[in-house]
Short mmCIF file of C-alpha atoms and ligand atoms in Angstrom, two decimals:
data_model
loop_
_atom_site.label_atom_id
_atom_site.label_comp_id
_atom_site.label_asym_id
_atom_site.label_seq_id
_atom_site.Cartn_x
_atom_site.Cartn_y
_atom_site.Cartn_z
CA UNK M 1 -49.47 114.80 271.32
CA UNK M 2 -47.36 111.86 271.32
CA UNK M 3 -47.78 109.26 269.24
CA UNK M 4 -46.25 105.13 267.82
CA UNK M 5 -43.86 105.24 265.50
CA UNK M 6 -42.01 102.39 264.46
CA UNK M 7 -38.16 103.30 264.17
CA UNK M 8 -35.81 100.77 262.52
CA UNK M 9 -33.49 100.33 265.16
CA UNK M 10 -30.46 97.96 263.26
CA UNK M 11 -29.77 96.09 260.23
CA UNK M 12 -28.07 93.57 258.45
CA UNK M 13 -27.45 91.67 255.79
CA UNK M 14 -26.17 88.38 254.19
CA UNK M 15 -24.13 87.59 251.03
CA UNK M 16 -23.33 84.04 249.82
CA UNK M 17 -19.35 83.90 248.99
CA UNK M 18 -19.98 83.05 245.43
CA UNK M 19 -19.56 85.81 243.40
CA UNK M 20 -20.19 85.09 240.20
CA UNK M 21 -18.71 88.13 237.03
CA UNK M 22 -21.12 89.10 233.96
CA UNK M 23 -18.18 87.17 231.75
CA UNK M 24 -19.32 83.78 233.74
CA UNK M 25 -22.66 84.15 231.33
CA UNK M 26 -20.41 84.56 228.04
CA UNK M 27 -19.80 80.88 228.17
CA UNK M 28 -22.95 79.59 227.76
CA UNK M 29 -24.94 82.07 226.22
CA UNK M 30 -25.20 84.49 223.35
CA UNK M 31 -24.67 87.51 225.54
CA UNK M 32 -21.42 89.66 227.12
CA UNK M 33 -20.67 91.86 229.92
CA UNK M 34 -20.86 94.90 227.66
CA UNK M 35 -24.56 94.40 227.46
CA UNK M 36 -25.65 93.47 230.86
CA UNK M 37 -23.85 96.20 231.77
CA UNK M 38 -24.83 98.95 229.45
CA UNK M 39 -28.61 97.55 229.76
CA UNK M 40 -29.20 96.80 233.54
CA UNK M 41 -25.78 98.41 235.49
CA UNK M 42 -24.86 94.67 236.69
CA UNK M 43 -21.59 93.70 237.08
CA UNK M 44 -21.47 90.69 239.55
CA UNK M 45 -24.26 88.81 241.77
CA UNK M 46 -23.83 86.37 244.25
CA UNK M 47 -25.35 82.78 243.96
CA UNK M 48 -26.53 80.35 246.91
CA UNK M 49 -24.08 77.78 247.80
CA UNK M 50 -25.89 73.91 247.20
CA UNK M 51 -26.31 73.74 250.73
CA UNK M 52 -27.67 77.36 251.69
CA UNK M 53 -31.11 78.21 251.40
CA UNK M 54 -33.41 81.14 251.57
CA UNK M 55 -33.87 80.35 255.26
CA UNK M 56 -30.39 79.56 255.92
CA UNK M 57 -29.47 83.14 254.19
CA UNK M 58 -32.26 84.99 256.20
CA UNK M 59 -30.98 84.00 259.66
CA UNK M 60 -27.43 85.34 258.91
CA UNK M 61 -28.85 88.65 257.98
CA UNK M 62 -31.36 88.30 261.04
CA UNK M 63 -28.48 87.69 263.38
CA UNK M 64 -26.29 90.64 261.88
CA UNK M 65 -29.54 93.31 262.37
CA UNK M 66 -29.97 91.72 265.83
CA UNK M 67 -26.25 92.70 266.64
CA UNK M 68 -26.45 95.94 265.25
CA UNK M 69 -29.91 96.44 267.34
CA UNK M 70 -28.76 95.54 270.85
CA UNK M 71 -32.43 93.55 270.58
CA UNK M 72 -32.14 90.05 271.98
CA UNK M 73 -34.11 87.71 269.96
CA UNK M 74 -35.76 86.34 272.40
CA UNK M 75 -37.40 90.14 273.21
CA UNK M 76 -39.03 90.22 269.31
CA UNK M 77 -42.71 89.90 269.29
CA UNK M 78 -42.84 88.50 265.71
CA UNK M 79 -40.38 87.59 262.47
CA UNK M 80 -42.03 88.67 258.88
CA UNK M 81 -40.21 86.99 256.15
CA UNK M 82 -40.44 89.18 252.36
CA UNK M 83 -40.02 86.10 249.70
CA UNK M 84 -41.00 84.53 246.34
CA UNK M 85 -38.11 81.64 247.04
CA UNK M 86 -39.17 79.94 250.26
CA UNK M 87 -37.50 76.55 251.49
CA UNK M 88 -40.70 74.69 251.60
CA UNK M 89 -44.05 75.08 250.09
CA UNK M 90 -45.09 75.03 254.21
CA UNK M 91 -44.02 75.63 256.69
CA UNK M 92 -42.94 79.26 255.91
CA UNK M 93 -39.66 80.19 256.08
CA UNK M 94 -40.15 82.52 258.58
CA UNK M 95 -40.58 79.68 261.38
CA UNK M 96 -37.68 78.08 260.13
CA UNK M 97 -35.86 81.22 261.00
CA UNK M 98 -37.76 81.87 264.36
CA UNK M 99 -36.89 78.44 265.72
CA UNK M 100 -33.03 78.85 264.89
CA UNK M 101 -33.08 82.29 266.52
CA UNK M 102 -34.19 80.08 269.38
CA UNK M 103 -37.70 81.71 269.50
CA UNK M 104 -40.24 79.38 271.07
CA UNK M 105 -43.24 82.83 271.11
CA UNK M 106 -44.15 85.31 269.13
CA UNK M 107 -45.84 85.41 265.45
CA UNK M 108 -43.70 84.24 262.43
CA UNK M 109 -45.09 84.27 258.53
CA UNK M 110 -43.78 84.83 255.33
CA UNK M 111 -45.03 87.59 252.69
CA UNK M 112 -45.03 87.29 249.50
CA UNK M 113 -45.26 90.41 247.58
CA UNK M 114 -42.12 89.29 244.93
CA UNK M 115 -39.74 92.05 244.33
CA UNK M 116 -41.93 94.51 246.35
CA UNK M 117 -42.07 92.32 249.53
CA UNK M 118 -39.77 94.45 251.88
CA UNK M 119 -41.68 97.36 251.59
CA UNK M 120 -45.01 95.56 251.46
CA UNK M 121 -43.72 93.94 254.82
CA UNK M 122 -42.35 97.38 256.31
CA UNK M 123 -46.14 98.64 256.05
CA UNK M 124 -47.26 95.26 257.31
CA UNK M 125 -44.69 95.76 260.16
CA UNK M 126 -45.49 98.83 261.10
CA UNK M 127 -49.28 98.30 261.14
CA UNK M 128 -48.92 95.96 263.34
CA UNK M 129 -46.51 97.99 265.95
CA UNK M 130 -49.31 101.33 265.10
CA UNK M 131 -52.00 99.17 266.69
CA UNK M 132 -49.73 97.42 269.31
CA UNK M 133 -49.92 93.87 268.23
CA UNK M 134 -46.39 93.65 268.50
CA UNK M 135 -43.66 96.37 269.87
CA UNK M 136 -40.72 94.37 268.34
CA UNK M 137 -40.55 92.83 264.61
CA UNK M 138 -38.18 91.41 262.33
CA UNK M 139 -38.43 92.08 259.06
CA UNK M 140 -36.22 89.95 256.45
CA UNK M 141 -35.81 89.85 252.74
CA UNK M 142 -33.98 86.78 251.51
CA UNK M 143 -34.18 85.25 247.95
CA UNK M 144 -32.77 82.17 246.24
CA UNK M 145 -33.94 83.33 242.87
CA UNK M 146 -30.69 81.11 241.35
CA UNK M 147 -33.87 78.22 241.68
CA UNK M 148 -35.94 79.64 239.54
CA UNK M 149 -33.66 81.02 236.67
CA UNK M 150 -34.24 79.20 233.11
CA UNK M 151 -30.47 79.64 232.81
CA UNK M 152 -30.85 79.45 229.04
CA UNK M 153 -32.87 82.73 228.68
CA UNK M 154 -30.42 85.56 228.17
CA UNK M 155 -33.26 87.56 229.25
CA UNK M 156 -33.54 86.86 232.62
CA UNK M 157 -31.19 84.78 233.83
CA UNK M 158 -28.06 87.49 233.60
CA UNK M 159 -30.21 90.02 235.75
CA UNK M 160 -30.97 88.07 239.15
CA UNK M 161 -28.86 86.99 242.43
CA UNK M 162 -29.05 86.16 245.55
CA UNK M 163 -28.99 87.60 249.31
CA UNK M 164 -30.54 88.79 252.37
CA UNK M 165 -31.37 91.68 254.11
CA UNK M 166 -32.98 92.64 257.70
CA UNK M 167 -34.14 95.11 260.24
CA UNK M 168 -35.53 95.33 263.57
CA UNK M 169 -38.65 97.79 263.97
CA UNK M 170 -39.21 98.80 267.15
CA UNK M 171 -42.27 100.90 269.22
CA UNK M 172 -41.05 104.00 270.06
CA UNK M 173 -42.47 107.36 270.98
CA UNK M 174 -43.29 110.49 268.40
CA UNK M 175 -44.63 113.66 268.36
CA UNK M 176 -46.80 113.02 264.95
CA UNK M 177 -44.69 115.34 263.01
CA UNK M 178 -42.60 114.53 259.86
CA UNK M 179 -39.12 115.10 262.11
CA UNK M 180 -40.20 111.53 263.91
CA UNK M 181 -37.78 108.90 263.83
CA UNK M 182 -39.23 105.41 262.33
CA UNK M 183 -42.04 104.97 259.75
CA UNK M 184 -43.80 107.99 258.77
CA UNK M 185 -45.67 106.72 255.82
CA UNK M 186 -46.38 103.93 253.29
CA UNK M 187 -47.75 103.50 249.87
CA UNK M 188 -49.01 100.13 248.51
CA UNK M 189 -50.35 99.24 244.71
CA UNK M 190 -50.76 96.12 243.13
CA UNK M 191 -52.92 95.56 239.45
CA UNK M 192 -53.35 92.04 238.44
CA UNK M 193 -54.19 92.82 234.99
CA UNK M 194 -50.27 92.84 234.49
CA UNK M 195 -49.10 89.58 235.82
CA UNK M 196 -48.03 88.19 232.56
CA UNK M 197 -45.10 91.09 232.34
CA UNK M 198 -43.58 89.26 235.33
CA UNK M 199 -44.03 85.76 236.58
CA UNK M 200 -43.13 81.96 237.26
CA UNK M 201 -44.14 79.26 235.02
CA UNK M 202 -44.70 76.99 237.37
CA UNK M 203 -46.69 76.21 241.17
CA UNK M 204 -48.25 74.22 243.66
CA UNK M 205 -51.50 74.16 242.49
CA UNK M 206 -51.00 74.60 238.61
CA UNK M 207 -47.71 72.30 237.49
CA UNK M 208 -47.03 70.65 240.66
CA UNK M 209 -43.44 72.63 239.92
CA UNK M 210 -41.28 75.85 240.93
CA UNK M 211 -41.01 76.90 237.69
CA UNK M 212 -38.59 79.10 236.33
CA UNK M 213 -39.05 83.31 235.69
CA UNK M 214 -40.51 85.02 232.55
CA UNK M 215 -40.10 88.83 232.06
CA UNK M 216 -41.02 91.19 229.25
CA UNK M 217 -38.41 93.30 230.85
CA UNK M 218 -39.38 96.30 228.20
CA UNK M 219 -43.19 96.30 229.46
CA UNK M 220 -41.62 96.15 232.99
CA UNK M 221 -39.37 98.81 232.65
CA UNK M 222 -41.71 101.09 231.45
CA UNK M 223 -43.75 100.53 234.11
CA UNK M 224 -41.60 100.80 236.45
CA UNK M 225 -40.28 104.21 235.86
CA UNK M 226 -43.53 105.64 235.51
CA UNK M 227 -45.53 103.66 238.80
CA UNK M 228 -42.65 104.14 241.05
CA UNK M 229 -42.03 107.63 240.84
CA UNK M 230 -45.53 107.85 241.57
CA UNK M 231 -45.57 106.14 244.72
CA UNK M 232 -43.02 107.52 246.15
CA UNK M 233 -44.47 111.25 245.44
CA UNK M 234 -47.65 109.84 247.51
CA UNK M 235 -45.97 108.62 250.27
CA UNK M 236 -43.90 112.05 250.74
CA UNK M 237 -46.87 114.10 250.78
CA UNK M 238 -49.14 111.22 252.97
CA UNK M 239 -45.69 112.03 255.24
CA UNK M 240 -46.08 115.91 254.48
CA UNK M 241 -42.44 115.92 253.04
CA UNK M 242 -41.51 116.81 248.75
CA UNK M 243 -38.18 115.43 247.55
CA UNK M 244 -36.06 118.59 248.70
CA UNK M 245 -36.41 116.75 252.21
CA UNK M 246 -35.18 113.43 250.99
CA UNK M 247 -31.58 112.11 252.38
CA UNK M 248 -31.61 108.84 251.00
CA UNK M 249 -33.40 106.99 248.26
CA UNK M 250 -32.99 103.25 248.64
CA UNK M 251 -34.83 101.89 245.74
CA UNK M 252 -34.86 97.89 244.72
CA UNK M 253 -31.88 97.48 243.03
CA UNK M 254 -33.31 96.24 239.64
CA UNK M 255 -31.98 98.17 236.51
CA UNK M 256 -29.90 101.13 237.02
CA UNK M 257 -31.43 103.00 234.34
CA UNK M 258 -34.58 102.25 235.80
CA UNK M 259 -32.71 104.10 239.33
CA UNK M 260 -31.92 106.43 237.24
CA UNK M 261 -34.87 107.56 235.77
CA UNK M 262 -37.36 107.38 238.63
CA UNK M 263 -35.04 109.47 240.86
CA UNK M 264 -34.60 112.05 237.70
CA UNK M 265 -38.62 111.96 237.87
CA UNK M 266 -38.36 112.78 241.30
CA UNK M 267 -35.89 115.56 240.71
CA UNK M 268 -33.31 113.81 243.45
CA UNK M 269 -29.80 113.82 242.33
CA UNK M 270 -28.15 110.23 242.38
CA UNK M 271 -25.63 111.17 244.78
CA UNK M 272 -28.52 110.99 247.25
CA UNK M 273 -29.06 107.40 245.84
CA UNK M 274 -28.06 103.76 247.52
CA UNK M 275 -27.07 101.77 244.49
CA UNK M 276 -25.63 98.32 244.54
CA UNK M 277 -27.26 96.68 241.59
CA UNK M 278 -23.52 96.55 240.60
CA UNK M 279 -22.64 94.17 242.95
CA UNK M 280 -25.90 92.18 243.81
CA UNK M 281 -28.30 91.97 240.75
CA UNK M 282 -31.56 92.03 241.16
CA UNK M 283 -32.27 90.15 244.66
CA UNK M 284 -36.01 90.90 244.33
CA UNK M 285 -37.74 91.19 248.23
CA UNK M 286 -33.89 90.87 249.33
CA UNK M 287 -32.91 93.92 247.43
CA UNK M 288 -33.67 97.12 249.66
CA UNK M 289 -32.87 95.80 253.03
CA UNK M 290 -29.34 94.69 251.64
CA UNK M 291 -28.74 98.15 250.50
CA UNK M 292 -29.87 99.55 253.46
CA UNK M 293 -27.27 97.35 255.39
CA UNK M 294 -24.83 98.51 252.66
CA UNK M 295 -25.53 102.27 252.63
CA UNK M 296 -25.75 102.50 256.47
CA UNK M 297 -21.99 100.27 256.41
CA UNK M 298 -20.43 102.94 253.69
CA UNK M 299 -21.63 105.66 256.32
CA UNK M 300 -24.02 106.80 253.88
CA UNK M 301 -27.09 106.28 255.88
CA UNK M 302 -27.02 107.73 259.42
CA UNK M 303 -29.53 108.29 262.36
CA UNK M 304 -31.70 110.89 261.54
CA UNK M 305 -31.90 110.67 257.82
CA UNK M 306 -34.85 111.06 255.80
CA UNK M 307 -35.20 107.66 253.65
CA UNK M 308 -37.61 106.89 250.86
CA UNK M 309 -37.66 103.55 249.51
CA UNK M 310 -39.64 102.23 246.58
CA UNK M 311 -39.82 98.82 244.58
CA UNK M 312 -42.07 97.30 241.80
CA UNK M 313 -42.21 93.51 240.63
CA UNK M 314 -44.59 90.53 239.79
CA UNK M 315 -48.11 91.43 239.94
CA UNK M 316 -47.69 94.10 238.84
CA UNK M 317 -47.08 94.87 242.82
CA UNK M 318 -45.55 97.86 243.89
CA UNK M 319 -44.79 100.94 246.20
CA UNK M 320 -42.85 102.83 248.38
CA UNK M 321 -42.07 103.34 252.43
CA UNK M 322 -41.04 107.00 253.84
CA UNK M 323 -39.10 106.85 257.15
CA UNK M 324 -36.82 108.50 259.40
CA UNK M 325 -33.38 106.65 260.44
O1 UT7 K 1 -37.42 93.43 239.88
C1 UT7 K 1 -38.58 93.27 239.16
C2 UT7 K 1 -38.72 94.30 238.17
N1 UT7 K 1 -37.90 94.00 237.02
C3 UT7 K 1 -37.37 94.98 236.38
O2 UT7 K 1 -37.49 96.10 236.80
C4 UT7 K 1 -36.69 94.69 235.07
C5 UT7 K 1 -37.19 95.68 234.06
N2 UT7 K 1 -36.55 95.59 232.76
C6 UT7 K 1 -35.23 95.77 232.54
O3 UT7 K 1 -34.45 95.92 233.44
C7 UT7 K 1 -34.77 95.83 231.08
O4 UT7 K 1 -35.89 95.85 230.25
C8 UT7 K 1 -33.85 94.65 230.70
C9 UT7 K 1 -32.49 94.81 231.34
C10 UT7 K 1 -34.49 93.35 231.10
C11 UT7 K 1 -33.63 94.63 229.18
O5 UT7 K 1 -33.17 95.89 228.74
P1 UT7 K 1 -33.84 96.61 227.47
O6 UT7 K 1 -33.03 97.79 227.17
O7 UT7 K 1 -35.29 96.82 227.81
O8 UT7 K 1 -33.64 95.54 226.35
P2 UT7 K 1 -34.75 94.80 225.47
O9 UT7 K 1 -35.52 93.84 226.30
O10 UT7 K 1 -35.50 95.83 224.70
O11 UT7 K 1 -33.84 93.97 224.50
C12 UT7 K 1 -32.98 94.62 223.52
C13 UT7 K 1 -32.28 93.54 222.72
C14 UT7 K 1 -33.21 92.46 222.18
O12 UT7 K 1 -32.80 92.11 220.91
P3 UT7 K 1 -33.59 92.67 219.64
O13 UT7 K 1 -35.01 92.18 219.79
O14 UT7 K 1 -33.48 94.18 219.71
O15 UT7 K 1 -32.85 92.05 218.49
C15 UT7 K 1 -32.98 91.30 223.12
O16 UT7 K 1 -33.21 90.06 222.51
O17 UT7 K 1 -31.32 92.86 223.56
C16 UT7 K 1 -31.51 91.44 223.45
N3 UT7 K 1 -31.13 90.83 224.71
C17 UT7 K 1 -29.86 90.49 225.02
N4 UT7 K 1 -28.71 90.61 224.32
C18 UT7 K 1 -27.58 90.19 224.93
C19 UT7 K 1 -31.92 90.50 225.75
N5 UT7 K 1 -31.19 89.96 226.74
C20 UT7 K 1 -29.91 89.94 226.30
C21 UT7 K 1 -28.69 89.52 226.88
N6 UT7 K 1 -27.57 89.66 226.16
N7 UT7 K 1 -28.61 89.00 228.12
#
């Protein structure tokens, strides 16, 4: 019996040039490199220029997973943007990004699931390609979380950056069995008893402001070991898979002990891990999709590779996405 799948055919991704070293935090706060590196695994991030903007970041990284697709955009039957950091309060950045692609049909929204919006917007995707609303999507990740950093709060401020990331899901044929290319499961949680571990002090229809981000990073943590394991052992058995079958995990590139940990849980070694948190910080919805484009550009990834990717953030939301390059 043959059967949709949708199989990511390219991807890409989008740095801004300004790289900015853990010592760059030493002169203005009460922290050093030796501790945001011992207690998160970040060395550098990368920080929007003044004149690029979550939109402006997300069409790079669109264009670059267009390339690597072959898919002209004009051919896509809808753009998804995965954001907490949008340009405007409305329109959403998504048709910002749709009419510079040159797009004039099609759907285009934004989704905002904060650090789990890729993977809620890879089920979202994929939903809609399973019941044929669309054949071709775009799915982006791009944060400006530089906006909303309270840059005097040693807490948070040390652990974020900013990027994007995108892929290009397309309809194609399977034969319903786990060795399908594209999506083969997904795995979506959110509790909103927890949203005071993670959130913004400020909004549209509260202070009229962006606000800036609050974390009890220890609650988080512990949740995050423990919830994302969890998911990601679902969606392996929804996909009729265990860990033994896993290639690659590309998990949101938070904490590296937190990487660490989860994957332990899992009983998958980390040389079977994507990790750039080194490099990028945490780029919340941004953060899977860039190591994706990372992984699959240090000929890590390759077609045919089992991939399981998981992320947890404001909410609580979380979950995790199985798929076949
Ligand atoms: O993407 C969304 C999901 N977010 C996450 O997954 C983040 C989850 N949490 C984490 O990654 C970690 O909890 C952090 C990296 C945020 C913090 O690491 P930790 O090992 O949990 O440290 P802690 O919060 O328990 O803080 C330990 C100490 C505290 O001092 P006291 O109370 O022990 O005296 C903090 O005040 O470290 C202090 N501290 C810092 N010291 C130097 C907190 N931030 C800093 C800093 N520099 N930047």
């Amino acid at each position: 019996m043959t059967i949709t799948r949708a199989v990511i055919r390219g991807v890409g991704h989008y740095l801004p040039t300004r790289e900015v070293p853990n010592s760059e935090f030493e002169k203005t706060l009460d922290t050093s490199d030796e501790w945001i590196r011992s207690r998160s695994g970040i060395e550098r991030r990368h920080f929007a220029a003044e004149d690029e903007t979550t939109a402006s970041m997300a069409l790079e990284a669109a264009r670059a997973a267009l390339a690597d697709s072959g898919v002209d955009a004009a051919d896509l039957d809808g753009i998804i943007v995965a954001t907490s950091t949008p340009d405007l309060t409305f329109p959403s950045t998504a048709t910002k990004v749709q009419a510079a692609l040159g797009m004039t049909a099609g759907f285009a929204f934004d989704l905002q699931a904060v650090c789990a919006g890729f993977v809620y917007a890879l089920a979202n995707a994929n939903g809609m390609i399973l019941s044929n609303q669309a054949k071709r999507v775009l799915v982006i990740g791009s944060e400006t979380f530089s906006r909303i950093l309270d840059w005097s709060d040693r807490t948070t401020c040390v652990l974020f950056g900013d990027g994007a990331g995108a892929v290009v899901l397309e309809a194609a044929e399977g034969e319903g069995t786990p060795e399908d290319r594209g999506i083969l499961s997904a795995d979506l949680h959110s509790d909103g008893r927890f949203r005071d571990l993670l959130y913004v002090d400020g909004g549209v229809s509260t202070t009229g402001t962006a606000g800036c981000v609050r974390m009890e990073g220890r609650e988080v943590f512990r949740h995050a070991v423990e919830k994302l394991a969890s998911s990601a052992e679902t969606a392996l058995e929804k996909a009729g898979l265990t860990g033994a079958d896993v290639d690659w995990v590309v998990p949101h590139q938070a904490n590296l002990r937190i990487i660490r940990s989860t994957t332990a849980r899992m009983g998958i070694d980390m040389d079977r891990v994507v990790v750039t948190v080194q490099d990028h910080g945490n780029t919340s919805a941004a953060s899977i999709p860039l190591a994706m484009s990372v992984g699959k550009a240090q000929g890590k990834i390759k077609q045919g590779d089992l991939i399981v990717t998981e992320a947890i953030g404001g909410g609580l939301a979380w979950g995790a996405v199985v798929l076949r390059w």
